[in-house]
PDB file of C-alpha atoms in Angstrom:
ATOM      1  CA  UNK A  19       1.722   0.556 -20.147  1.00 64.00           C
ATOM      2  CA  UNK A  20       3.686  -1.770 -18.393  1.00 81.00           C
ATOM      3  CA  UNK A  21       2.867  -0.604 -14.702  1.00 94.00           C
ATOM      4  CA  UNK A  22       5.685   0.515 -11.954  1.00 97.00           C
ATOM      5  CA  UNK A  23       8.519  -2.222 -12.588  1.00 97.00           C
ATOM      6  CA  UNK A  24      10.852  -2.965 -10.095  1.00 98.00           C
ATOM      7  CA  UNK A  25      13.653  -5.073  -9.570  1.00 97.00           C
ATOM      8  CA  UNK A  26      15.008  -7.339  -8.202  1.00 97.00           C
ATOM      9  CA  UNK A  27      12.297  -9.645  -7.291  1.00 97.00           C
ATOM     10  CA  UNK A  28      14.266 -11.490  -4.704  1.00 97.00           C
ATOM     11  CA  UNK A  29      16.960 -10.393  -3.469  1.00 97.00           C
ATOM     12  CA  UNK A  30      19.042 -12.865  -0.917  1.00 98.00           C
ATOM     13  CA  UNK A  31      22.291 -11.516   1.320  1.00 97.00           C
ATOM     14  CA  UNK A  32      24.241 -11.122   3.763  1.00 97.00           C
ATOM     15  CA  UNK A  33      24.172  -9.317   6.855  1.00 97.00           C
ATOM     16  CA  UNK A  34      26.654  -5.793   6.264  1.00 97.00           C
ATOM     17  CA  UNK A  35      26.183  -6.104   2.368  1.00 97.00           C
ATOM     18  CA  UNK A  36      24.806  -3.061   0.623  1.00 97.00           C
ATOM     19  CA  UNK A  37      21.478  -3.571  -1.111  1.00 98.00           C
ATOM     20  CA  UNK A  38      19.861  -1.377  -4.287  1.00 98.00           C
ATOM     21  CA  UNK A  39      16.396  -1.641  -5.251  1.00 98.00           C
ATOM     22  CA  UNK A  40      15.356  -0.007  -8.446  1.00 98.00           C
ATOM     23  CA  UNK A  41      11.937   1.266  -9.359  1.00 98.00           C
ATOM     24  CA  UNK A  42      10.541   2.754 -12.480  1.00 98.00           C
ATOM     25  CA  UNK A  43       7.413   4.340 -11.701  1.00 97.00           C
ATOM     26  CA  UNK A  44       4.649   4.740 -14.851  1.00 96.00           C
ATOM     27  CA  UNK A  45       5.294   7.265 -16.787  1.00 95.00           C
ATOM     28  CA  UNK A  46       3.309  10.576 -16.460  1.00 94.00           C
ATOM     29  CA  UNK A  47       2.919   9.986 -12.603  1.00 95.00           C
ATOM     30  CA  UNK A  48       4.607  12.559 -10.759  1.00 92.00           C
ATOM     31  CA  UNK A  49       4.599  11.182  -7.201  1.00 94.00           C
ATOM     32  CA  UNK A  50       6.503   8.090  -5.623  1.00 96.00           C
ATOM     33  CA  UNK A  51       6.705   6.366  -3.124  1.00 96.00           C
ATOM     34  CA  UNK A  52       8.369   3.505  -1.160  1.00 97.00           C
ATOM     35  CA  UNK A  53       6.824   0.946   1.254  1.00 96.00           C
ATOM     36  CA  UNK A  54       7.839  -2.020   3.218  1.00 97.00           C
ATOM     37  CA  UNK A  55       5.644  -4.776   4.401  1.00 96.00           C
ATOM     38  CA  UNK A  56       5.996  -7.129   7.385  1.00 95.00           C
ATOM     39  CA  UNK A  57       4.200  -9.110   9.362  1.00 90.00           C
ATOM     40  CA  UNK A  58       5.245  -7.519  12.317  1.00 90.00           C
ATOM     41  CA  UNK A  59       4.349  -3.996  10.795  1.00 89.00           C
ATOM     42  CA  UNK A  60       2.345  -4.173   7.798  1.00 91.00           C
ATOM     43  CA  UNK A  61       2.448  -1.510   5.280  1.00 93.00           C
ATOM     44  CA  UNK A  62       4.828   1.689   6.639  1.00 93.00           C
ATOM     45  CA  UNK A  63       5.487   4.214   4.086  1.00 93.00           C
ATOM     46  CA  UNK A  64       9.050   4.982   4.025  1.00 95.00           C
ATOM     47  CA  UNK A  65       9.448   8.099   1.934  1.00 95.00           C
ATOM     48  CA  UNK A  66       7.830  10.018  -1.187  1.00 93.00           C
ATOM     49  CA  UNK A  67       8.678  11.999  -3.920  1.00 95.00           C
ATOM     50  CA  UNK A  68       6.540  14.750  -5.870  1.00 93.00           C
ATOM     51  CA  UNK A  69       8.253  15.651  -9.168  1.00 94.00           C
ATOM     52  CA  UNK A  70      11.441  14.108  -8.353  1.00 95.00           C
ATOM     53  CA  UNK A  71      11.780  15.868  -4.712  1.00 95.00           C
ATOM     54  CA  UNK A  72      11.646  14.329  -1.204  1.00 94.00           C
ATOM     55  CA  UNK A  73       8.623  15.369   0.178  1.00 92.00           C
ATOM     56  CA  UNK A  74       8.275  13.409   3.757  1.00 90.00           C
ATOM     57  CA  UNK A  75      11.165  11.180   4.291  1.00 92.00           C
ATOM     58  CA  UNK A  76      10.204  10.527   8.073  1.00 90.00           C
ATOM     59  CA  UNK A  77       9.464   6.642   7.825  1.00 91.00           C
ATOM     60  CA  UNK A  78      13.242   5.628   6.549  1.00 94.00           C
ATOM     61  CA  UNK A  79      14.206   3.689   9.922  1.00 87.00           C
ATOM     62  CA  UNK A  80      17.336   4.833  10.321  1.00 86.00           C
ATOM     63  CA  UNK A  81      20.819   6.342   8.137  1.00 91.00           C
ATOM     64  CA  UNK A  82      21.270   3.036   6.595  1.00 95.00           C
ATOM     65  CA  UNK A  83      18.457   3.546   4.612  1.00 97.00           C
ATOM     66  CA  UNK A  84      18.557   6.380   1.764  1.00 97.00           C
ATOM     67  CA  UNK A  85      16.338   6.769  -1.328  1.00 97.00           C
ATOM     68  CA  UNK A  86      17.051   9.204  -4.797  1.00 97.00           C
ATOM     69  CA  UNK A  87      15.240   9.673  -7.431  1.00 97.00           C
ATOM     70  CA  UNK A  88      17.973  11.318 -10.183  1.00 96.00           C
ATOM     71  CA  UNK A  89      14.850  11.630 -12.981  1.00 95.00           C
ATOM     72  CA  UNK A  90      11.415  10.588 -13.810  1.00 95.00           C
ATOM     73  CA  UNK A  91      11.627   7.549 -14.241  1.00 95.00           C
ATOM     74  CA  UNK A  92      13.718   6.497 -12.301  1.00 96.00           C
ATOM     75  CA  UNK A  93      13.877   5.517  -8.238  1.00 98.00           C
ATOM     76  CA  UNK A  94      16.718   3.919  -5.609  1.00 98.00           C
ATOM     77  CA  UNK A  95      16.308   2.626  -2.356  1.00 98.00           C
ATOM     78  CA  UNK A  96      19.411   1.694  -1.010  1.00 98.00           C
ATOM     79  CA  UNK A  97      20.157   0.521   2.362  1.00 97.00           C
ATOM     80  CA  UNK A  98      23.952  -0.121   3.611  1.00 97.00           C
ATOM     81  CA  UNK A  99      24.776  -1.974   5.817  1.00 96.00           C
ATOM     82  CA  UNK A 100      22.061  -4.195   5.739  1.00 96.00           C
ATOM     83  CA  UNK A 101      21.212  -6.410   8.661  1.00 96.00           C
ATOM     84  CA  UNK A 102      18.693  -9.198   9.447  1.00 97.00           C
ATOM     85  CA  UNK A 103      15.962  -7.127  10.342  1.00 95.00           C
ATOM     86  CA  UNK A 104      15.731  -5.450   7.162  1.00 97.00           C
ATOM     87  CA  UNK A 105      14.130  -8.239   5.650  1.00 97.00           C
ATOM     88  CA  UNK A 106      10.722  -7.557   3.984  1.00 97.00           C
ATOM     89  CA  UNK A 107       9.033  -6.864   0.759  1.00 97.00           C
ATOM     90  CA  UNK A 108       9.821  -3.317  -0.141  1.00 98.00           C
ATOM     91  CA  UNK A 109       7.451  -1.929  -2.513  1.00 98.00           C
ATOM     92  CA  UNK A 110       7.261   1.173  -4.938  1.00 97.00           C
ATOM     93  CA  UNK A 111       3.840   2.818  -6.117  1.00 96.00           C
ATOM     94  CA  UNK A 112       3.298   5.949  -8.346  1.00 96.00           C
ATOM     95  CA  UNK A 113       0.668   8.141  -9.097  1.00 93.00           C
ATOM     96  CA  UNK A 114      -0.798  11.183 -10.929  1.00 88.00           C
ATOM     97  CA  UNK A 115      -3.532  12.089  -8.444  1.00 84.00           C
ATOM     98  CA  UNK A 116      -5.946   9.777  -6.438  1.00 85.00           C
ATOM     99  CA  UNK A 117      -4.966   5.707  -6.364  1.00 91.00           C
ATOM    100  CA  UNK A 118      -1.540   4.767  -6.129  1.00 94.00           C
ATOM    101  CA  UNK A 119       0.156   1.917  -9.005  1.00 96.00           C
ATOM    102  CA  UNK A 120       1.941  -0.645  -6.989  1.00 97.00           C
ATOM    103  CA  UNK A 121       4.744  -2.640  -8.393  1.00 97.00           C
ATOM    104  CA  UNK A 122       5.130  -6.505  -7.841  1.00 96.00           C
ATOM    105  CA  UNK A 123       7.716  -5.524  -5.086  1.00 97.00           C
ATOM    106  CA  UNK A 124      10.882  -6.467  -4.236  1.00 98.00           C
ATOM    107  CA  UNK A 125      11.324  -9.659  -1.942  1.00 97.00           C
ATOM    108  CA  UNK A 126      15.160  -9.063   0.587  1.00 98.00           C
ATOM    109  CA  UNK A 127      16.314 -11.559   3.073  1.00 98.00           C
ATOM    110  CA  UNK A 128      19.366 -10.134   4.972  1.00 98.00           C
ATOM    111  CA  UNK A 129      21.061 -13.422   6.740  1.00 96.00           C
TER     112      UNK A 129
ATOM    113  CA  UNK B  18      -2.227  11.686  14.757  1.00 73.00           C
ATOM    114  CA  UNK B  19      -3.990  10.528  11.771  1.00 83.00           C
ATOM    115  CA  UNK B  20      -5.068   7.075  11.048  1.00 89.00           C
ATOM    116  CA  UNK B  21      -6.789   4.383   9.987  1.00 93.00           C
ATOM    117  CA  UNK B  22      -8.427   1.415  11.197  1.00 95.00           C
ATOM    118  CA  UNK B  23      -9.088  -2.461  10.394  1.00 97.00           C
ATOM    119  CA  UNK B  24     -10.165  -3.692  13.418  1.00 96.00           C
ATOM    120  CA  UNK B  25     -10.770  -6.929  12.318  1.00 96.00           C
ATOM    121  CA  UNK B  26      -7.305  -8.900  11.370  1.00 95.00           C
ATOM    122  CA  UNK B  27      -9.305 -11.973   9.592  1.00 97.00           C
ATOM    123  CA  UNK B  28     -13.113 -12.096   8.577  1.00 98.00           C
ATOM    124  CA  UNK B  29     -14.470 -15.791   7.318  1.00 97.00           C
ATOM    125  CA  UNK B  30     -17.246 -16.035   5.178  1.00 98.00           C
ATOM    126  CA  UNK B  31     -19.214 -18.653   2.941  1.00 98.00           C
ATOM    127  CA  UNK B  32     -18.815 -18.253  -0.463  1.00 97.00           C
ATOM    128  CA  UNK B  33     -22.465 -16.915  -1.781  1.00 97.00           C
ATOM    129  CA  UNK B  34     -22.835 -14.945   1.118  1.00 98.00           C
ATOM    130  CA  UNK B  35     -22.187 -11.004   2.004  1.00 97.00           C
ATOM    131  CA  UNK B  36     -18.578 -10.002   2.944  1.00 97.00           C
ATOM    132  CA  UNK B  37     -18.023  -6.146   4.855  1.00 98.00           C
ATOM    133  CA  UNK B  38     -14.344  -5.538   5.565  1.00 98.00           C
ATOM    134  CA  UNK B  39     -14.180  -3.313   7.765  1.00 98.00           C
ATOM    135  CA  UNK B  40     -12.351   0.289   8.052  1.00 97.00           C
ATOM    136  CA  UNK B  41     -12.386   3.115  10.190  1.00 96.00           C
ATOM    137  CA  UNK B  42     -10.645   6.425   9.980  1.00 93.00           C
ATOM    138  CA  UNK B  43      -9.053   9.732  11.743  1.00 90.00           C
ATOM    139  CA  UNK B  44      -7.723  12.158   9.180  1.00 82.00           C
ATOM    140  CA  UNK B  45      -8.471  15.784   9.194  1.00 78.00           C
ATOM    141  CA  UNK B  46     -10.346  17.491   6.601  1.00 77.00           C
ATOM    142  CA  UNK B  47     -12.536  16.307   4.010  1.00 78.00           C
ATOM    143  CA  UNK B  48     -11.065  12.289   4.245  1.00 85.00           C
ATOM    144  CA  UNK B  49      -9.966  10.706   0.618  1.00 90.00           C
ATOM    145  CA  UNK B  50     -10.717   7.094   0.742  1.00 94.00           C
ATOM    146  CA  UNK B  51      -9.447   4.246  -0.555  1.00 95.00           C
ATOM    147  CA  UNK B  52      -9.550   0.558  -0.816  1.00 97.00           C
ATOM    148  CA  UNK B  53      -6.783  -1.990  -2.015  1.00 97.00           C
ATOM    149  CA  UNK B  54      -6.880  -5.860  -2.333  1.00 97.00           C
ATOM    150  CA  UNK B  55      -3.211  -7.564  -2.418  1.00 97.00           C
ATOM    151  CA  UNK B  56      -3.187 -11.214  -3.851  1.00 95.00           C
ATOM    152  CA  UNK B  57      -0.328 -13.302  -3.131  1.00 91.00           C
ATOM    153  CA  UNK B  58       3.086 -12.518  -3.639  1.00 90.00           C
ATOM    154  CA  UNK B  59       1.799  -9.470  -6.061  1.00 93.00           C
ATOM    155  CA  UNK B  60       1.705  -5.993  -4.955  1.00 94.00           C
ATOM    156  CA  UNK B  61      -1.770  -3.951  -4.369  1.00 96.00           C
ATOM    157  CA  UNK B  62      -4.053  -3.519  -6.209  1.00 96.00           C
ATOM    158  CA  UNK B  63      -6.815  -0.230  -6.327  1.00 95.00           C
ATOM    159  CA  UNK B  64     -10.627  -1.822  -5.944  1.00 96.00           C
ATOM    160  CA  UNK B  65     -12.106   1.963  -5.254  1.00 95.00           C
ATOM    161  CA  UNK B  66     -12.053   5.187  -4.198  1.00 94.00           C
ATOM    162  CA  UNK B  67     -14.261   7.995  -2.040  1.00 93.00           C
ATOM    163  CA  UNK B  68     -13.688  11.466  -2.979  1.00 89.00           C
ATOM    164  CA  UNK B  69     -17.013  13.213  -2.608  1.00 84.00           C
ATOM    165  CA  UNK B  70     -20.319  12.748  -3.892  1.00 84.00           C
ATOM    166  CA  UNK B  71     -22.617   9.481  -3.230  1.00 88.00           C
ATOM    167  CA  UNK B  72     -22.034   7.634   0.113  1.00 91.00           C
ATOM    168  CA  UNK B  73     -21.727   4.342  -1.956  1.00 95.00           C
ATOM    169  CA  UNK B  74     -18.722   3.681  -4.206  1.00 95.00           C
ATOM    170  CA  UNK B  75     -18.757   1.242  -6.750  1.00 95.00           C
ATOM    171  CA  UNK B  76     -15.647  -0.514  -7.351  1.00 94.00           C
ATOM    172  CA  UNK B  77     -13.636  -3.310  -9.252  1.00 91.00           C
ATOM    173  CA  UNK B  78     -14.930  -7.052  -9.040  1.00 92.00           C
ATOM    174  CA  UNK B  79     -18.311  -6.352  -7.673  1.00 95.00           C
ATOM    175  CA  UNK B  80     -16.960  -4.850  -4.444  1.00 97.00           C
ATOM    176  CA  UNK B  81     -18.394  -1.687  -3.234  1.00 97.00           C
ATOM    177  CA  UNK B  82     -17.635   0.474  -0.080  1.00 97.00           C
ATOM    178  CA  UNK B  83     -20.190   3.001   1.847  1.00 95.00           C
ATOM    179  CA  UNK B  84     -18.496   6.261   3.570  1.00 94.00           C
ATOM    180  CA  UNK B  85     -20.105   7.194   7.355  1.00 93.00           C
ATOM    181  CA  UNK B  86     -19.406  10.085   8.124  1.00 91.00           C
ATOM    182  CA  UNK B  87     -20.452  10.425  11.376  1.00 91.00           C
ATOM    183  CA  UNK B  88     -19.142   7.112  12.570  1.00 93.00           C
ATOM    184  CA  UNK B  89     -16.304   7.784  10.478  1.00 93.00           C
ATOM    185  CA  UNK B  90     -15.978   4.228   8.567  1.00 95.00           C
ATOM    186  CA  UNK B  91     -15.639   3.406   5.435  1.00 96.00           C
ATOM    187  CA  UNK B  92     -16.473  -0.281   4.859  1.00 98.00           C
ATOM    188  CA  UNK B  93     -16.024  -2.665   1.992  1.00 98.00           C
ATOM    189  CA  UNK B  94     -18.657  -4.904   0.948  1.00 98.00           C
ATOM    190  CA  UNK B  95     -20.001  -7.183  -1.652  1.00 97.00           C
ATOM    191  CA  UNK B  96     -23.408  -9.118  -2.104  1.00 96.00           C
ATOM    192  CA  UNK B  97     -22.001 -12.440  -2.923  1.00 97.00           C
ATOM    193  CA  UNK B  98     -18.584 -13.767  -1.765  1.00 97.00           C
ATOM    194  CA  UNK B  99     -16.157 -15.892  -4.443  1.00 97.00           C
ATOM    195  CA  UNK B 100     -13.599 -18.340  -3.121  1.00 97.00           C
ATOM    196  CA  UNK B 101     -11.410 -16.108  -5.774  1.00 96.00           C
ATOM    197  CA  UNK B 102     -12.033 -13.488  -3.183  1.00 97.00           C
ATOM    198  CA  UNK B 103      -9.601 -14.565  -0.696  1.00 97.00           C
ATOM    199  CA  UNK B 104      -7.283 -12.252  -0.253  1.00 97.00           C
ATOM    200  CA  UNK B 105      -5.731  -9.427   2.136  1.00 97.00           C
ATOM    201  CA  UNK B 106      -7.695  -5.991   2.276  1.00 98.00           C
ATOM    202  CA  UNK B 107      -6.065  -2.805   2.873  1.00 97.00           C
ATOM    203  CA  UNK B 108      -8.177   0.261   3.373  1.00 97.00           C
ATOM    204  CA  UNK B 109      -5.784   3.981   2.947  1.00 94.00           C
ATOM    205  CA  UNK B 110      -6.055   7.748   3.221  1.00 91.00           C
ATOM    206  CA  UNK B 111      -4.058  10.911   2.131  1.00 87.00           C
ATOM    207  CA  UNK B 112      -2.798  12.965   4.936  1.00 82.00           C
ATOM    208  CA  UNK B 113      -1.013  15.484   4.876  1.00 72.00           C
ATOM    209  CA  UNK B 114       1.209  16.852   2.425  1.00 67.00           C
ATOM    210  CA  UNK B 115      -0.747  14.425   0.381  1.00 75.00           C
ATOM    211  CA  UNK B 116       1.307  11.416   2.436  1.00 82.00           C
ATOM    212  CA  UNK B 117      -0.989   7.856   1.765  1.00 87.00           C
ATOM    213  CA  UNK B 118      -1.071   5.515   4.778  1.00 89.00           C
ATOM    214  CA  UNK B 119      -2.850   2.417   4.988  1.00 93.00           C
ATOM    215  CA  UNK B 120      -4.840   0.576   7.708  1.00 94.00           C
ATOM    216  CA  UNK B 121      -2.969  -3.135   8.967  1.00 94.00           C
ATOM    217  CA  UNK B 122      -5.057  -4.860   6.840  1.00 96.00           C
ATOM    218  CA  UNK B 123      -7.811  -7.995   6.998  1.00 97.00           C
ATOM    219  CA  UNK B 124      -7.307 -11.402   5.450  1.00 97.00           C
ATOM    220  CA  UNK B 125     -10.525 -12.569   4.257  1.00 97.00           C
ATOM    221  CA  UNK B 126     -10.860 -16.123   3.347  1.00 97.00           C
ATOM    222  CA  UNK B 127     -14.017 -17.160   1.179  1.00 97.00           C
ATOM    223  CA  UNK B 128     -14.913 -20.922   2.209  1.00 96.00           C
ATOM    224  CA  UNK B 129     -16.218 -22.947  -0.438  1.00 95.00           C
TER     225      UNK B 129
END
């Protein structure tokens, strides 16, 4: 299996632009997690899905952030409009039970 | 509130010496506990987990961890550190509704 696939790996954009991050979980995994990593706050859980249904989105910072999982093999995290403080590495992870399998992350820089 | 703590931001150890990275937890019910490692510019990789049973858990790359219920700790250990073990280490636990939370991370530096 190719593992969890995230795209893009790097994104540089200007404040106010829309950003869409994508994730393809491992086939057969029924839970998907989005995390954000920064030096200041470490790893923060933004939202997670179980069987494509959002279970807990309490970590989503504000209404500018939204996430979808239209099917078992694809999820998006969207930021609109983006702000410099959104600059971070965004990770997607999936699992069946037990341990999480992480993608390589999407490094977002908002200028 | 349920939480995972890693009291040390940084651990330095000489190559060949034993290493310990500390983790304490506060979760309800029987804890499931995990250790992950992150190398620069990479995603997190699973090292080992405690579910139930033997308090000493063995994992990847020669790492092991000791679960101590009375001290609510799950410290990561390795008998002989390698320079290649230098990385960021995270302790993690699922909480209610299977939400997985991570500690703040500990940066391990193994000095040649």
